[in-house]
Amino acid sequence: MYKIRQIKYAAGSVSIQVYKIENRKRVIVRHIGTARTQQELSDLLALARDFIEKASRQLSLFENNSSNNILYINHTDFTGIQYTFLYELISKLIIATGLDKVKNRMLLDMVIMRMIEPASKLRSIELLNEYFGIKHRRQNYYQSAPQWLALKSKTETLALSFAREHYDFNFDLLFYDVTTLYFETFQEDELRKNGFSKDNKSQQPQILVALMVTREGFPIAYEVFAGNTFEGHTIIPVIKNFISKNRVKEFTVVADAAMISAENIQALRENAIHYIVGARLGNLSSELIAKIDKNISREDGNSIRIRTDNGDLICSYSTTRYRKDKYEMEKQIQRAKYAVDNPSKNKKLKFTKSTGKNIELNQKLIDKTRKLLGIKGYYTNLEERIVNNKTIIERYHELYKIEQAFRISKSDLQTRPIFHFKEEPIKLHLLICFMALVLSKHIELQTNISIKRFIHDCKKITDARLKNKITGKEHKIRVNLTPNVTEILKKLNLLT
């Protein structure tokens, strides 16, 4: 049995020791410390009782919680820091967005690590332990991960429900775009194919990812296609599937010019889908260009609407766009002239044409381009009496928000490049990135700061891990909230 010994000295100090009797002799087990005040004496006695309880498993007759808050520097080891606050904060956001309803803790932990420090899945398991003391077995990941893909539909449904509740999404306007994600390999398969790369990685296999977002840029659904899929062939099946799944009646999709084709327009009309898409004016007939040139007024904000086979073509003029277009055209003309004057270095340029073995300026194309300087076009099947030209143009310009979502996904969440080589882990990677994008975009919309800044500020709130060498217990001391983090919590409605 352990006992506490108090040794009083002449100077008024008291030494506290823990001892036991062996062979009728007193054996000092641990010197706890020397007290010089009544408070220090009380603290050291509490530490001594705590040590006895741990060392002998013998319970005190009296409840003793006071030692839990007593630490002496010379009896304490600093064992590192953890970012538990950040983990707790994102976990609360997972609950707020409803993503906790997927009911898979390891998957959600992978999503948290994708936001904090994007890495491979196995490296993320190590970082979860290092950053938060959360342990997952690798074997559990290999066993459970294949089942996560079945959660894609549920995840999209949860994201959509949150958008309807918190961002007033009512299906009246949906923004659609695609991007490419490349792989660190040069071998193709059924999914990973070479194709037109938006990352300038045309020699490397890629996949095509379609993303749908609300007018605020909040993601609600995505699809994956083989890398050689023409992006214009993706919009109809994706939109039709979305409408069928959610039983949508009134629907307007906004997409860029790459999505427009006669077949797509016909399909959209047949399915009673309203659309606002960019128009490539350079592909129009000379007659239609002449009509635009004749009727549009070269003043800011002016627009015209012309009936075409692809729906109503709305054209607007901007002096800022005019200056930009004129600068680009003149630069390209200078390149074309140089190529004509230096045929040994000729190459195919926009304003050149071949005549036998020679090349010359394409004056017809130059004149055609000059007529369109400063003019931007949009196709829509929304009647002017329902939606005017100005509203159509404003809605199309909101398409940049989906580009912002892609930038967050590619840069902050490091969706690309992809290091997986099989279809299943590739799609699993995209599921994790989509869930992380949902959380990141919500944070950005509520706080008006980037996810990178959010992580940077919240990582400053660390937990110091301190081990009491007397009791063997670990204590955590959290840094006080900074003004920036306090403001973040307020904006996220998480400040209690």
PDB file of C-alpha atoms in Angstrom, residues 310-461:
ATOM      1  CA  ASN A 310     -30.954  27.515 -82.323  1.00  0.00           C
ATOM      2  CA  GLY A 311     -33.432  29.733 -80.501  1.00  0.00           C
ATOM      3  CA  ASP A 312     -33.325  33.473 -79.933  1.00  0.00           C
ATOM      4  CA  LEU A 313     -29.847  34.907 -80.473  1.00  0.00           C
ATOM      5  CA  ILE A 314     -29.207  37.840 -78.119  1.00  0.00           C
ATOM      6  CA  CYS A 315     -26.245  40.059 -78.959  1.00  0.00           C
ATOM      7  CA  SER A 316     -24.914  42.763 -76.646  1.00  0.00           C
ATOM      8  CA  TYR A 317     -22.206  45.388 -77.120  1.00  0.00           C
ATOM      9  CA  SER A 318     -19.520  46.569 -74.688  1.00  0.00           C
ATOM     10  CA  THR A 319     -16.776  49.147 -75.270  1.00  0.00           C
ATOM     11  CA  THR A 320     -14.531  47.295 -72.829  1.00  0.00           C
ATOM     12  CA  ARG A 321     -14.998  44.092 -74.824  1.00  0.00           C
ATOM     13  CA  TYR A 322     -14.417  46.070 -78.036  1.00  0.00           C
ATOM     14  CA  ARG A 323     -11.002  47.291 -76.853  1.00  0.00           C
ATOM     15  CA  LYS A 324     -10.023  43.785 -75.764  1.00  0.00           C
ATOM     16  CA  ASP A 325     -11.222  42.147 -78.980  1.00  0.00           C
ATOM     17  CA  LYS A 326      -9.543  44.814 -81.133  1.00  0.00           C
ATOM     18  CA  TYR A 327      -6.226  44.385 -79.305  1.00  0.00           C
ATOM     19  CA  GLU A 328      -6.339  40.609 -79.733  1.00  0.00           C
ATOM     20  CA  MET A 329      -7.296  40.858 -83.409  1.00  0.00           C
ATOM     21  CA  GLU A 330      -4.506  43.309 -84.226  1.00  0.00           C
ATOM     22  CA  LYS A 331      -1.975  41.123 -82.448  1.00  0.00           C
ATOM     23  CA  GLN A 332      -3.106  38.079 -84.446  1.00  0.00           C
ATOM     24  CA  ILE A 333      -3.020  40.077 -87.714  1.00  0.00           C
ATOM     25  CA  GLN A 334       0.598  41.080 -87.003  1.00  0.00           C
ATOM     26  CA  ARG A 335       1.507  37.430 -86.484  1.00  0.00           C
ATOM     27  CA  ALA A 336      -0.256  36.498 -89.712  1.00  0.00           C
ATOM     28  CA  LYS A 337       1.588  39.222 -91.658  1.00  0.00           C
ATOM     29  CA  TYR A 338       4.918  38.036 -90.253  1.00  0.00           C
ATOM     30  CA  ALA A 339       4.109  34.466 -91.321  1.00  0.00           C
ATOM     31  CA  VAL A 340       3.256  35.676 -94.849  1.00  0.00           C
ATOM     32  CA  ASP A 341       6.507  37.691 -95.091  1.00  0.00           C
ATOM     33  CA  ASN A 342       8.581  34.808 -93.689  1.00  0.00           C
ATOM     34  CA  PRO A 343       7.252  31.688 -95.435  1.00  0.00           C
ATOM     35  CA  SER A 344      10.105  29.489 -94.174  1.00  0.00           C
ATOM     36  CA  LYS A 345       8.721  29.918 -90.690  1.00  0.00           C
ATOM     37  CA  ASN A 346       5.065  29.709 -91.683  1.00  0.00           C
ATOM     38  CA  LYS A 347       2.532  27.930 -89.558  1.00  0.00           C
ATOM     39  CA  LYS A 348      -1.230  27.819 -89.477  1.00  0.00           C
ATOM     40  CA  LEU A 349      -2.577  31.003 -87.935  1.00  0.00           C
ATOM     41  CA  LYS A 350      -6.091  32.403 -87.575  1.00  0.00           C
ATOM     42  CA  PHE A 351      -5.868  35.134 -90.215  1.00  0.00           C
ATOM     43  CA  THR A 352      -3.896  33.211 -92.875  1.00  0.00           C
ATOM     44  CA  LYS A 353      -5.031  30.903 -95.680  1.00  0.00           C
ATOM     45  CA  SER A 354      -3.157  28.633 -98.065  1.00  0.00           C
ATOM     46  CA  THR A 355      -3.120  29.171-101.811  1.00  0.00           C
ATOM     47  CA  GLY A 356      -1.185  26.292-103.207  1.00  0.00           C
ATOM     48  CA  LYS A 357       2.249  26.280-101.586  1.00  0.00           C
ATOM     49  CA  ASN A 358       1.960  29.881-100.479  1.00  0.00           C
ATOM     50  CA  ILE A 359       0.089  31.490 -97.617  1.00  0.00           C
ATOM     51  CA  GLU A 360      -1.628  34.871 -97.617  1.00  0.00           C
ATOM     52  CA  LEU A 361      -3.773  37.019 -95.361  1.00  0.00           C
ATOM     53  CA  ASN A 362      -7.394  35.904 -95.038  1.00  0.00           C
ATOM     54  CA  GLN A 363      -8.908  39.324 -95.598  1.00  0.00           C
ATOM     55  CA  LYS A 364     -12.439  37.952 -95.679  1.00  0.00           C
ATOM     56  CA  LEU A 365     -12.068  36.540 -92.163  1.00  0.00           C
ATOM     57  CA  ILE A 366     -10.486  39.789 -90.950  1.00  0.00           C
ATOM     58  CA  ASP A 367     -13.464  41.794 -92.243  1.00  0.00           C
ATOM     59  CA  LYS A 368     -15.878  39.299 -90.660  1.00  0.00           C
ATOM     60  CA  THR A 369     -14.099  39.478 -87.301  1.00  0.00           C
ATOM     61  CA  ARG A 370     -14.006  43.283 -87.400  1.00  0.00           C
ATOM     62  CA  LYS A 371     -17.804  43.412 -87.661  1.00  0.00           C
ATOM     63  CA  LEU A 372     -18.104  41.433 -84.402  1.00  0.00           C
ATOM     64  CA  LEU A 373     -15.670  43.457 -82.288  1.00  0.00           C
ATOM     65  CA  GLY A 374     -17.176  44.177 -78.886  1.00  0.00           C
ATOM     66  CA  ILE A 375     -20.192  41.903 -79.449  1.00  0.00           C
ATOM     67  CA  LYS A 376     -21.081  38.877 -77.312  1.00  0.00           C
ATOM     68  CA  GLY A 377     -23.830  36.403 -78.194  1.00  0.00           C
ATOM     69  CA  TYR A 378     -26.196  34.168 -76.210  1.00  0.00           C
ATOM     70  CA  TYR A 379     -28.802  31.604 -77.285  1.00  0.00           C
ATOM     71  CA  THR A 380     -32.000  31.028 -75.330  1.00  0.00           C
ATOM     72  CA  ASN A 381     -35.483  29.606 -75.782  1.00  0.00           C
ATOM     73  CA  LEU A 382     -36.934  31.816 -73.057  1.00  0.00           C
ATOM     74  CA  GLU A 383     -39.448  34.229 -74.541  1.00  0.00           C
ATOM     75  CA  GLU A 384     -38.635  37.927 -74.275  1.00  0.00           C
ATOM     76  CA  ARG A 385     -42.015  38.641 -72.690  1.00  0.00           C
ATOM     77  CA  ILE A 386     -40.995  36.258 -69.854  1.00  0.00           C
ATOM     78  CA  VAL A 387     -37.288  37.072 -69.490  1.00  0.00           C
ATOM     79  CA  ASN A 388     -35.782  40.196 -71.073  1.00  0.00           C
ATOM     80  CA  ASN A 389     -32.371  40.458 -72.727  1.00  0.00           C
ATOM     81  CA  LYS A 390     -30.681  42.072 -69.749  1.00  0.00           C
ATOM     82  CA  THR A 391     -31.727  39.249 -67.395  1.00  0.00           C
ATOM     83  CA  ILE A 392     -30.551  36.600 -69.884  1.00  0.00           C
ATOM     84  CA  ILE A 393     -27.125  38.240 -70.107  1.00  0.00           C
ATOM     85  CA  GLU A 394     -26.845  38.637 -66.316  1.00  0.00           C
ATOM     86  CA  ARG A 395     -27.707  34.977 -65.750  1.00  0.00           C
ATOM     87  CA  TYR A 396     -25.122  33.821 -68.263  1.00  0.00           C
ATOM     88  CA  HIS A 397     -22.415  35.942 -66.657  1.00  0.00           C
ATOM     89  CA  GLU A 398     -23.060  34.139 -63.368  1.00  0.00           C
ATOM     90  CA  LEU A 399     -21.530  31.070 -65.040  1.00  0.00           C
ATOM     91  CA  TYR A 400     -18.151  32.192 -63.658  1.00  0.00           C
ATOM     92  CA  LYS A 401     -19.236  30.785 -60.293  1.00  0.00           C
ATOM     93  CA  ILE A 402     -18.957  27.241 -61.577  1.00  0.00           C
ATOM     94  CA  GLU A 403     -15.444  28.064 -62.743  1.00  0.00           C
ATOM     95  CA  GLN A 404     -14.712  29.209 -59.186  1.00  0.00           C
ATOM     96  CA  ALA A 405     -15.952  25.834 -57.916  1.00  0.00           C
ATOM     97  CA  PHE A 406     -13.613  24.063 -60.345  1.00  0.00           C
ATOM     98  CA  ARG A 407     -10.703  26.206 -59.165  1.00  0.00           C
ATOM     99  CA  ILE A 408     -11.402  25.337 -55.529  1.00  0.00           C
ATOM    100  CA  SER A 409     -11.613  21.677 -56.438  1.00  0.00           C
ATOM    101  CA  LYS A 410      -8.462  21.619 -58.556  1.00  0.00           C
ATOM    102  CA  SER A 411      -6.262  23.950 -56.506  1.00  0.00           C
ATOM    103  CA  ASP A 412      -7.280  23.947 -52.833  1.00  0.00           C
ATOM    104  CA  LEU A 413      -8.587  20.362 -52.736  1.00  0.00           C
ATOM    105  CA  GLN A 414      -6.001  19.120 -55.272  1.00  0.00           C
ATOM    106  CA  THR A 415      -8.418  16.939 -57.197  1.00  0.00           C
ATOM    107  CA  ARG A 416      -5.790  16.713 -59.944  1.00  0.00           C
ATOM    108  CA  PRO A 417      -3.535  15.069 -60.901  1.00  0.00           C
ATOM    109  CA  ILE A 418      -5.054  11.695 -60.084  1.00  0.00           C
ATOM    110  CA  PHE A 419      -2.681   8.905 -59.096  1.00  0.00           C
ATOM    111  CA  HIS A 420      -5.247   6.073 -59.106  1.00  0.00           C
ATOM    112  CA  PHE A 421      -5.271   3.596 -61.969  1.00  0.00           C
ATOM    113  CA  LYS A 422      -8.582   1.714 -61.612  1.00  0.00           C
ATOM    114  CA  GLU A 423     -12.083   3.006 -62.210  1.00  0.00           C
ATOM    115  CA  GLU A 424     -13.383   2.270 -58.710  1.00  0.00           C
ATOM    116  CA  PRO A 425     -10.748   4.231 -56.728  1.00  0.00           C
ATOM    117  CA  ILE A 426     -10.915   7.041 -59.322  1.00  0.00           C
ATOM    118  CA  LYS A 427     -14.645   7.484 -58.740  1.00  0.00           C
ATOM    119  CA  LEU A 428     -14.134   7.151 -54.989  1.00  0.00           C
ATOM    120  CA  HIS A 429     -11.547   9.945 -55.148  1.00  0.00           C
ATOM    121  CA  LEU A 430     -14.072  12.172 -56.935  1.00  0.00           C
ATOM    122  CA  LEU A 431     -16.780  11.378 -54.358  1.00  0.00           C
ATOM    123  CA  ILE A 432     -14.461  12.526 -51.548  1.00  0.00           C
ATOM    124  CA  CYS A 433     -13.531  15.668 -53.501  1.00  0.00           C
ATOM    125  CA  PHE A 434     -17.198  16.464 -54.221  1.00  0.00           C
ATOM    126  CA  MET A 435     -18.108  16.209 -50.528  1.00  0.00           C
ATOM    127  CA  ALA A 436     -15.123  18.376 -49.631  1.00  0.00           C
ATOM    128  CA  LEU A 437     -16.219  20.890 -52.279  1.00  0.00           C
ATOM    129  CA  VAL A 438     -19.732  21.063 -50.773  1.00  0.00           C
ATOM    130  CA  LEU A 439     -18.270  21.963 -47.375  1.00  0.00           C
ATOM    131  CA  SER A 440     -15.637  24.313 -48.800  1.00  0.00           C
ATOM    132  CA  LYS A 441     -18.124  26.240 -50.918  1.00  0.00           C
ATOM    133  CA  HIS A 442     -20.494  26.627 -47.958  1.00  0.00           C
ATOM    134  CA  ILE A 443     -17.622  28.000 -45.867  1.00  0.00           C
ATOM    135  CA  GLU A 444     -16.657  30.406 -48.645  1.00  0.00           C
ATOM    136  CA  LEU A 445     -20.217  31.632 -49.170  1.00  0.00           C
ATOM    137  CA  GLN A 446     -20.828  32.215 -45.459  1.00  0.00           C
ATOM    138  CA  THR A 447     -17.471  33.736 -44.489  1.00  0.00           C
ATOM    139  CA  ASN A 448     -16.378  35.459 -47.729  1.00  0.00           C
ATOM    140  CA  ILE A 449     -12.905  33.964 -47.363  1.00  0.00           C
ATOM    141  CA  SER A 450     -11.228  31.169 -49.316  1.00  0.00           C
ATOM    142  CA  ILE A 451     -11.016  27.652 -47.934  1.00  0.00           C
ATOM    143  CA  LYS A 452      -7.226  28.044 -47.893  1.00  0.00           C
ATOM    144  CA  ARG A 453      -7.521  31.119 -45.645  1.00  0.00           C
ATOM    145  CA  PHE A 454     -10.113  29.336 -43.488  1.00  0.00           C
ATOM    146  CA  ILE A 455      -7.775  26.387 -42.876  1.00  0.00           C
ATOM    147  CA  HIS A 456      -4.808  28.705 -42.277  1.00  0.00           C
ATOM    148  CA  ASP A 457      -6.635  30.737 -39.608  1.00  0.00           C
ATOM    149  CA  CYS A 458      -8.241  27.762 -37.861  1.00  0.00           C
ATOM    150  CA  LYS A 459      -4.987  25.796 -37.700  1.00  0.00           C
ATOM    151  CA  LYS A 460      -3.681  28.504 -35.381  1.00  0.00           C
ATOM    152  CA  ILE A 461      -6.047  27.186 -32.692  1.00  0.00           C
TER     153      ILE A 461
END
